[in-house]
mmCIF file of C-alpha atoms and ligand atoms in Angstrom:
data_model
loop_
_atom_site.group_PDB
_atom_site.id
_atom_site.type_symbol
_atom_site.label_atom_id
_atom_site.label_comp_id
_atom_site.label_asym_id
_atom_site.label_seq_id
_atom_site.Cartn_x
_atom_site.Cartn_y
_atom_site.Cartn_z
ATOM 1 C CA UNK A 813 24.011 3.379 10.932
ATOM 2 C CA UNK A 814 23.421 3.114 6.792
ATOM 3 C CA UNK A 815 20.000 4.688 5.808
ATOM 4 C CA UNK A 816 18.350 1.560 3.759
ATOM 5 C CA UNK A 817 15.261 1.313 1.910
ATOM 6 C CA UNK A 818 12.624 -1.265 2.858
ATOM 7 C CA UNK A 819 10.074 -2.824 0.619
ATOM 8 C CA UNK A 820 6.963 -4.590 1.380
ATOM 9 C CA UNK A 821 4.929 -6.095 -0.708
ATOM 10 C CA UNK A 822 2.035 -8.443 -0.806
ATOM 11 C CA UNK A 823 -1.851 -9.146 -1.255
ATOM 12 C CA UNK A 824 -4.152 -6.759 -0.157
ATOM 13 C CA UNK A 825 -5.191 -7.165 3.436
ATOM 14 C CA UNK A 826 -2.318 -9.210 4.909
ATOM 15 C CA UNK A 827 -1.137 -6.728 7.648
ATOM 16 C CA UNK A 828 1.470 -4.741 5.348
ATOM 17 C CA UNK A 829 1.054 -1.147 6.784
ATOM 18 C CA UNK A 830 0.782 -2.096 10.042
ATOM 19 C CA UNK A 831 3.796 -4.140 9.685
ATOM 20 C CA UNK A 832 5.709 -0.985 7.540
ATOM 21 C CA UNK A 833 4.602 1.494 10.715
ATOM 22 C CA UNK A 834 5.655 -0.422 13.462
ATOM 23 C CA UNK A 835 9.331 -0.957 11.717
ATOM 24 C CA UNK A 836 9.260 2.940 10.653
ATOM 25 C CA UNK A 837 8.672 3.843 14.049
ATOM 26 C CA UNK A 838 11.341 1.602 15.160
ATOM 27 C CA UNK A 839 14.001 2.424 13.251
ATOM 28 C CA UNK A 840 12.257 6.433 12.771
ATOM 29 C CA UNK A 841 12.647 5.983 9.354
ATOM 30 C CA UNK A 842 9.696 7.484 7.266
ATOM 31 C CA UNK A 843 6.704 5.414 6.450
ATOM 32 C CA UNK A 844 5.130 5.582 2.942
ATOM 33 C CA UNK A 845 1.788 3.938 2.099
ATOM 34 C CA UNK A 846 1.882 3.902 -1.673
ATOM 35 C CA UNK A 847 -1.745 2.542 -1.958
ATOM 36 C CA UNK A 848 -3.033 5.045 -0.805
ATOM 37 C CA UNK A 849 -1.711 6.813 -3.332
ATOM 38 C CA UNK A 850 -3.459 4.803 -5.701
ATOM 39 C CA UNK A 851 -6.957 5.268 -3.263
ATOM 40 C CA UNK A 852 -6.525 8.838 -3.507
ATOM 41 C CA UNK A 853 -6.413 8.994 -7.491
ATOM 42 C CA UNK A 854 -9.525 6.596 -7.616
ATOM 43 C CA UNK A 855 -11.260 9.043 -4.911
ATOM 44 C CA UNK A 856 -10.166 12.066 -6.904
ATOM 45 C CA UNK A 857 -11.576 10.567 -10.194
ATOM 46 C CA UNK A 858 -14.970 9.092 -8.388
ATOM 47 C CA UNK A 859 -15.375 12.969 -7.208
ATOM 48 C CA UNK A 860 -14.926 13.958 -10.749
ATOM 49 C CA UNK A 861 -17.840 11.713 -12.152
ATOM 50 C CA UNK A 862 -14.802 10.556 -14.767
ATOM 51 C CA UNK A 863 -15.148 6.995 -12.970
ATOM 52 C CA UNK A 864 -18.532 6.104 -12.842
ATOM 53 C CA UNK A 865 -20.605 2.747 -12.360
ATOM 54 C CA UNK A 866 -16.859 1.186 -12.638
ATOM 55 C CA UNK A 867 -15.553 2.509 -15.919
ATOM 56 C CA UNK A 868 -13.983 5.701 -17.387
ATOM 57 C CA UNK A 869 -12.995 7.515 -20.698
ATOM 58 C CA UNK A 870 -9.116 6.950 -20.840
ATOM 59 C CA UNK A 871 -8.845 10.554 -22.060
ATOM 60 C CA UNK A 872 -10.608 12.525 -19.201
ATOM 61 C CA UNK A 873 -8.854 10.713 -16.916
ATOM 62 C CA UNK A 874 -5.245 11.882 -18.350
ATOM 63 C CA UNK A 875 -6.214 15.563 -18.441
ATOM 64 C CA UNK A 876 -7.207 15.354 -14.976
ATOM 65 C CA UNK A 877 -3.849 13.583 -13.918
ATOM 66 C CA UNK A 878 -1.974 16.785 -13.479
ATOM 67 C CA UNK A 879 -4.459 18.366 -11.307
ATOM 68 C CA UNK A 880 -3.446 15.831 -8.291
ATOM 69 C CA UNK A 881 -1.644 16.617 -6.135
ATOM 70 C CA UNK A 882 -0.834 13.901 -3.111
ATOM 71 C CA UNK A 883 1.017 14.524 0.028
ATOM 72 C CA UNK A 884 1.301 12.838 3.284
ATOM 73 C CA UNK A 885 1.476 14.774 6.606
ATOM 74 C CA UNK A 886 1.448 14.268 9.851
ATOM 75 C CA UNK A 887 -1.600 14.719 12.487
ATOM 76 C CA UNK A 888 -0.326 16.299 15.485
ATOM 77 C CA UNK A 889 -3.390 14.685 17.761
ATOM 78 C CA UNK A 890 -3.115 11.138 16.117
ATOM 79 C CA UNK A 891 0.935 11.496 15.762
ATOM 80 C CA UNK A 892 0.624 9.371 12.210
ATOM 81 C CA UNK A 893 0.943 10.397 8.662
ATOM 82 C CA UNK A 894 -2.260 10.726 6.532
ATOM 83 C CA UNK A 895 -3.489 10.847 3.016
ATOM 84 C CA UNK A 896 -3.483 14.601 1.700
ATOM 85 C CA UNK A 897 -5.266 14.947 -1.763
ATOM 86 C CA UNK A 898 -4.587 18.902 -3.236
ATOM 87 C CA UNK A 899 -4.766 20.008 0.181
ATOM 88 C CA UNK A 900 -7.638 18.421 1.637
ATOM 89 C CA UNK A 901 -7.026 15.145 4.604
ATOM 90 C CA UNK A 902 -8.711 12.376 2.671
ATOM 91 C CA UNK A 903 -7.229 9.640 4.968
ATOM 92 C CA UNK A 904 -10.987 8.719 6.350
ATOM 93 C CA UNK A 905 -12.480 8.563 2.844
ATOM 94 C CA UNK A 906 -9.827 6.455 0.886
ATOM 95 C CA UNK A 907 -10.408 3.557 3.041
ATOM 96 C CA UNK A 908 -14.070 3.091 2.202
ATOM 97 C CA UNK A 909 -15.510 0.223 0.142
ATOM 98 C CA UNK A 910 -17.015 2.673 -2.696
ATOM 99 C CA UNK A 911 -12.988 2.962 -2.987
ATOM 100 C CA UNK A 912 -11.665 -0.117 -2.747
ATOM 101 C CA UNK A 913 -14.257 -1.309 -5.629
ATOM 102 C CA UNK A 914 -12.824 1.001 -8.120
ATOM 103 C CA UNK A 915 -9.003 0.998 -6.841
ATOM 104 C CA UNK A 916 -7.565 -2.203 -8.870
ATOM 105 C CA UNK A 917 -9.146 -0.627 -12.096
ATOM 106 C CA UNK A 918 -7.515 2.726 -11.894
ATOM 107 C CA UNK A 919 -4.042 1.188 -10.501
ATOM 108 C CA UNK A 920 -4.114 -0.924 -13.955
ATOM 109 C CA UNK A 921 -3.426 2.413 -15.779
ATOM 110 C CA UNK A 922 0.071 2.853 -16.879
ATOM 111 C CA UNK A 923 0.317 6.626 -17.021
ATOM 112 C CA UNK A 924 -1.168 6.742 -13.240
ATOM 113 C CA UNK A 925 1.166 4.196 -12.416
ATOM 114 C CA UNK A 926 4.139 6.438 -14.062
ATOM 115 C CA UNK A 927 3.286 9.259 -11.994
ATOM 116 C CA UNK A 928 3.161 7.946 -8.704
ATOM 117 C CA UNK A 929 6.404 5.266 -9.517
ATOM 118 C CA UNK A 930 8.129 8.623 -9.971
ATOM 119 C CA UNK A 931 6.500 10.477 -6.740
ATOM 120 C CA UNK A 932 7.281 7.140 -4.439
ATOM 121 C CA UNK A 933 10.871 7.316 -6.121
ATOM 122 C CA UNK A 934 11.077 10.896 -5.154
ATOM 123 C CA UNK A 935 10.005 10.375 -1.359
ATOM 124 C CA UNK A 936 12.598 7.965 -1.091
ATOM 125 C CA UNK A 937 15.148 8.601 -2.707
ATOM 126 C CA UNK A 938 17.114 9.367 0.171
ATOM 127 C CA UNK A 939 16.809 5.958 1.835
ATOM 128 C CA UNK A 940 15.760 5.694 5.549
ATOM 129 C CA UNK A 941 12.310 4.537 4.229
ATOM 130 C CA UNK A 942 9.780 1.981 4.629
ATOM 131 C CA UNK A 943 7.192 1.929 1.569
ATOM 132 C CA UNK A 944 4.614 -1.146 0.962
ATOM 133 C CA UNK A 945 2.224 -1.367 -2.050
ATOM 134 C CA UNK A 946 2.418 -4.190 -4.800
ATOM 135 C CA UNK A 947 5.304 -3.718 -7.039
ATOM 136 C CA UNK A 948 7.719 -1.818 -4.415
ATOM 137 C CA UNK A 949 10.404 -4.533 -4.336
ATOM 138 C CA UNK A 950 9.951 -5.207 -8.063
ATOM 139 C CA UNK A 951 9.438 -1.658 -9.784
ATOM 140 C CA UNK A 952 9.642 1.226 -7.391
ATOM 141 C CA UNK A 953 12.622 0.419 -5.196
ATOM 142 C CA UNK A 954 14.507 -2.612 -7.235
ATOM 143 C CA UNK A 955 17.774 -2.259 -5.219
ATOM 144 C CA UNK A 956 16.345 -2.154 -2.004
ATOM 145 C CA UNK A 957 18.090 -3.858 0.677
ATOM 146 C CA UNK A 958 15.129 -5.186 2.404
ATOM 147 C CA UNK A 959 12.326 -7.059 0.448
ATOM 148 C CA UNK A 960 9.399 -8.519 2.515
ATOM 149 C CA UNK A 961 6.667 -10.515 0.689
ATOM 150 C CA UNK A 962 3.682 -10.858 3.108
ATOM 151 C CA UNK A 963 1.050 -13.097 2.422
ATOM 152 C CA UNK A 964 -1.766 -14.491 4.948
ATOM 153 C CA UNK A 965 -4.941 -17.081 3.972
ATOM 154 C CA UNK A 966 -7.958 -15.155 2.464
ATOM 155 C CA UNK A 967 -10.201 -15.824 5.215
ATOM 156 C CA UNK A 968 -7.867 -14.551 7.737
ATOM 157 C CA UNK A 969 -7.302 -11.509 5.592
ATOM 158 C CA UNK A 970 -11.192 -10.882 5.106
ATOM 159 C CA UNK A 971 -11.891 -11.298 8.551
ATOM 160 C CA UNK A 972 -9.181 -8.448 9.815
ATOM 161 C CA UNK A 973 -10.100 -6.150 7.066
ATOM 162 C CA UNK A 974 -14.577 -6.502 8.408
ATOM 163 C CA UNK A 975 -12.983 -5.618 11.980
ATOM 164 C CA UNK A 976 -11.255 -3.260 11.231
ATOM 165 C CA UNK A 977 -13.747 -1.705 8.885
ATOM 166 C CA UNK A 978 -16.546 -2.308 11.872
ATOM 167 C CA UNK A 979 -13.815 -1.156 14.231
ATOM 168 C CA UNK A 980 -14.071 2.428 12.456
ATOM 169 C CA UNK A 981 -18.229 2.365 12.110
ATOM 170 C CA UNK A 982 -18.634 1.471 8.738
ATOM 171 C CA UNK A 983 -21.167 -0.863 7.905
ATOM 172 C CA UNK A 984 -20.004 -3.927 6.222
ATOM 173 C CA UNK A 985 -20.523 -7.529 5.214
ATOM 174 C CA UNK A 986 -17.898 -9.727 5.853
ATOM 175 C CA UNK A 987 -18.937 -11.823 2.505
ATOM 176 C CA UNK A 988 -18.777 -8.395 0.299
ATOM 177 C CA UNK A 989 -15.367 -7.605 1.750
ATOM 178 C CA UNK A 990 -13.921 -11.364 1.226
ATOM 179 C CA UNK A 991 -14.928 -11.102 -2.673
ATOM 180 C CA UNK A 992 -13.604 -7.817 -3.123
ATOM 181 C CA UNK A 993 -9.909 -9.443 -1.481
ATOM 182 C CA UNK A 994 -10.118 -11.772 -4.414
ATOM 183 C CA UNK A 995 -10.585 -9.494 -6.979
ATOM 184 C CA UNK A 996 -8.584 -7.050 -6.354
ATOM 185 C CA UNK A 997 -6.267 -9.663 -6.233
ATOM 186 C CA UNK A 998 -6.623 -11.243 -9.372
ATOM 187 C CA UNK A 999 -6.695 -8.015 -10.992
ATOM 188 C CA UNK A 1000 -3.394 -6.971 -9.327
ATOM 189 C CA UNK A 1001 -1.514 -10.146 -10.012
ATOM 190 C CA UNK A 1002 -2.619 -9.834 -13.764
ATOM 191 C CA UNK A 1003 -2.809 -6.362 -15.067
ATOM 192 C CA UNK A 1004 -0.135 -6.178 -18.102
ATOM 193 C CA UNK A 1005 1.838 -3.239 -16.246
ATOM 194 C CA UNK A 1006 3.748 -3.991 -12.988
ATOM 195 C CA UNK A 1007 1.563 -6.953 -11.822
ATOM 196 C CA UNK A 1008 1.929 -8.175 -8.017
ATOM 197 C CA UNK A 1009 4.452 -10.499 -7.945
ATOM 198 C CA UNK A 1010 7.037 -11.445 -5.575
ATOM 199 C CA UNK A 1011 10.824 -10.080 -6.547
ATOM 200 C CA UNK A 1012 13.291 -12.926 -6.761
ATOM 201 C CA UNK A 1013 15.603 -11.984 -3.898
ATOM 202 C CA UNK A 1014 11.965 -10.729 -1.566
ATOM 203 C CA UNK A 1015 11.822 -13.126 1.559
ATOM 204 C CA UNK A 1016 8.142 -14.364 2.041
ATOM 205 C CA UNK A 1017 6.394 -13.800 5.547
ATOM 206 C CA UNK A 1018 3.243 -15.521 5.794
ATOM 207 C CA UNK A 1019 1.299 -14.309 9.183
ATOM 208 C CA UNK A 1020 -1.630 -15.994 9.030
ATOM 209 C CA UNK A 1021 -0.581 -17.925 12.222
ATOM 210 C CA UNK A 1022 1.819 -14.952 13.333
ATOM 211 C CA UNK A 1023 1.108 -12.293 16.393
ATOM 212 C CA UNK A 1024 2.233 -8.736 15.280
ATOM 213 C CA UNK A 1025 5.296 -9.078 18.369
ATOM 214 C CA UNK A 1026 6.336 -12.082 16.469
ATOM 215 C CA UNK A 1027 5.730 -10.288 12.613
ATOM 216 C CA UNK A 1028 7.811 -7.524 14.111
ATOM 217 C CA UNK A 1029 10.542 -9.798 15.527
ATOM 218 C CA UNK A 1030 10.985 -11.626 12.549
ATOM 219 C CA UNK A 1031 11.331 -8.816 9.771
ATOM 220 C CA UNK A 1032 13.173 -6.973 12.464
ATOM 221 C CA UNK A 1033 15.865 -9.530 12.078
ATOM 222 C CA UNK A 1034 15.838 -9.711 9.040
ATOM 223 C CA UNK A 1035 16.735 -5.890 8.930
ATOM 224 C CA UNK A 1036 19.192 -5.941 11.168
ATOM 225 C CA UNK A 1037 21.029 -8.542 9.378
ATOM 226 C CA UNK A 1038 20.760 -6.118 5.895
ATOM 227 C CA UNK A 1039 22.217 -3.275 7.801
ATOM 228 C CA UNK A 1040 25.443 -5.610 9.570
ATOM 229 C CA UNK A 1041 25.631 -6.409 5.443
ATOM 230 C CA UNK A 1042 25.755 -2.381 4.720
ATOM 231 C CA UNK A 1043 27.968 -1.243 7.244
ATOM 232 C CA UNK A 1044 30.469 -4.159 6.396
ATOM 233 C CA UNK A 1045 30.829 -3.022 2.788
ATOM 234 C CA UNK A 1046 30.201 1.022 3.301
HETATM 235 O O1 DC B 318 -2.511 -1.513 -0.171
HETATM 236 P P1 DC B 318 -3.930 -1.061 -0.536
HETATM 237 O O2 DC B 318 -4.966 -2.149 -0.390
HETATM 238 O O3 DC B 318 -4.337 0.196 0.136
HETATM 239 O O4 DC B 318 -3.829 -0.729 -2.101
HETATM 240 C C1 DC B 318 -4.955 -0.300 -2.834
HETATM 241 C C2 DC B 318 -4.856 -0.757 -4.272
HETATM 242 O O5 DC B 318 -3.810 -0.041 -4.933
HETATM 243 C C3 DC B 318 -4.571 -2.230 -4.481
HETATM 244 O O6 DC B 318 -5.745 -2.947 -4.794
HETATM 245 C C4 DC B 318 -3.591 -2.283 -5.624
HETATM 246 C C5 DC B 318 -3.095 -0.883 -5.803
HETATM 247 N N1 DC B 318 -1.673 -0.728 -5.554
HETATM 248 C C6 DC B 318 -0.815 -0.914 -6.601
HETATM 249 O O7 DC B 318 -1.238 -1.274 -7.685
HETATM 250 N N2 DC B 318 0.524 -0.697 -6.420
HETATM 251 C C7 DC B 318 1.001 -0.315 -5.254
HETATM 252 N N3 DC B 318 2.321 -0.096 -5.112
HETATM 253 C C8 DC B 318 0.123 -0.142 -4.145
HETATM 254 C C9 DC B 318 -1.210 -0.372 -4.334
#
């Protein structure tokens, strides 16, 4: 069976990792979550005090780029991969709202961008991956043979992002969370370097009325039909 490389993006919220582990899994291909790449240089800089109260001298945060280090790895008693940042799991931390807040602002900076384009490029350059983020179709993997664009109403995406936020203890207001979606959304689809937008040749999946079996079944398809298409002209 061909290796191929499979690209998901979409708006924040709508279900992309979950979607990107359960085909991983399937096909035990490697799973890469590139935001939290992204989370993981915001939490590194927030640590710092070079972001504070939302901004940040362009400078400090350059010197401190080399100094980050980011590797996944897996946790033998959860059996998933999780956010490593210079050595230390941050997997818990990245997720938080403090993080999320500051995310959009540091992912709009093209020499953070350049480094971890070129670090996603490296963990896939092999193929047999599944990697979902914002500008994976369109930047990071542009000849992939699968491109998924998920998208899902805001409501529906707010609401599964306060449950699952509740669902790990945090303490959160479902209004707070919906505004950050939006935000983070506008920022994403119009920051001047690789914005969020959907590649020509990415097929859209909207799930707001899907159940994950039938998310699954769909891209699964989908998949298989790009692999008959590799085999056929390997
Ligand atoms: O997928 P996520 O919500 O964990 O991503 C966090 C932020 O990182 C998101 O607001 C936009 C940014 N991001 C990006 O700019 N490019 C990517 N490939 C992935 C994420």
């Amino acid at each position: 069976m061909p290796n191929i490389t499979i690209a998901i993006d979409g708006f924040s919220s709508c279900g992309k990792s979950t979607l990107a582990k359960e085909i991983a899994e399937k096909l035990q291909y490697s799973y890469v979550d590139s935001g939290a790449m992204y989370r993981a240089v915001t939490l590194y800089l927030l640590n710092k005090g070079i972001l504070k109260d939302g901004s940040f001298i362009k400078s400090q945060v350059l010197d401190a780029l080399p100094n980050i280090n980011i590797s996944f790895e897996i946790n033998p008693d959860k059996k998933r991969s999780e956010t490593h940042l210079n050595g230390n799991n941050v997997e818990k931390e990245i997720r938080k709202l403090h993080v999320a807040q500051h995310v959009s602002a540091v992912s709009a900076i093209p020499e953070v961008r350049t480094k971890l384009v070129a670090m996603q490029q490296n963990f896939g350059q092999n193929g047999a991956v599944v990697m979902d983020g914002r500008d994976i179709g369109t930047v990071v993997f542009p000849r992939a043979e699968v491109k998924l664009f998920m998208t899902a109403s805001k409501d529906i995406r707010a609401q599964r992002r306060y449950d699952e936020l509740l669902a790990k203890g945090d303490k959160v207001n479902l209004d707070e969370i919906r505004q950050n979606l939006v935000k983070r959304d506008y920022i994403d689809m119009n920051r001047d370097v690789s914005p969020l937008k959907k590649a020509e040749d990415a097929i859209e999946i909207d799930n707001s009325e899907l159940t994950r079996e039938e998310q699954l079944d769909l891209a699964l398809n989908i998949i298989q039909k790009a692999i008959d298409k590799s085999t056929i002209e390997a």
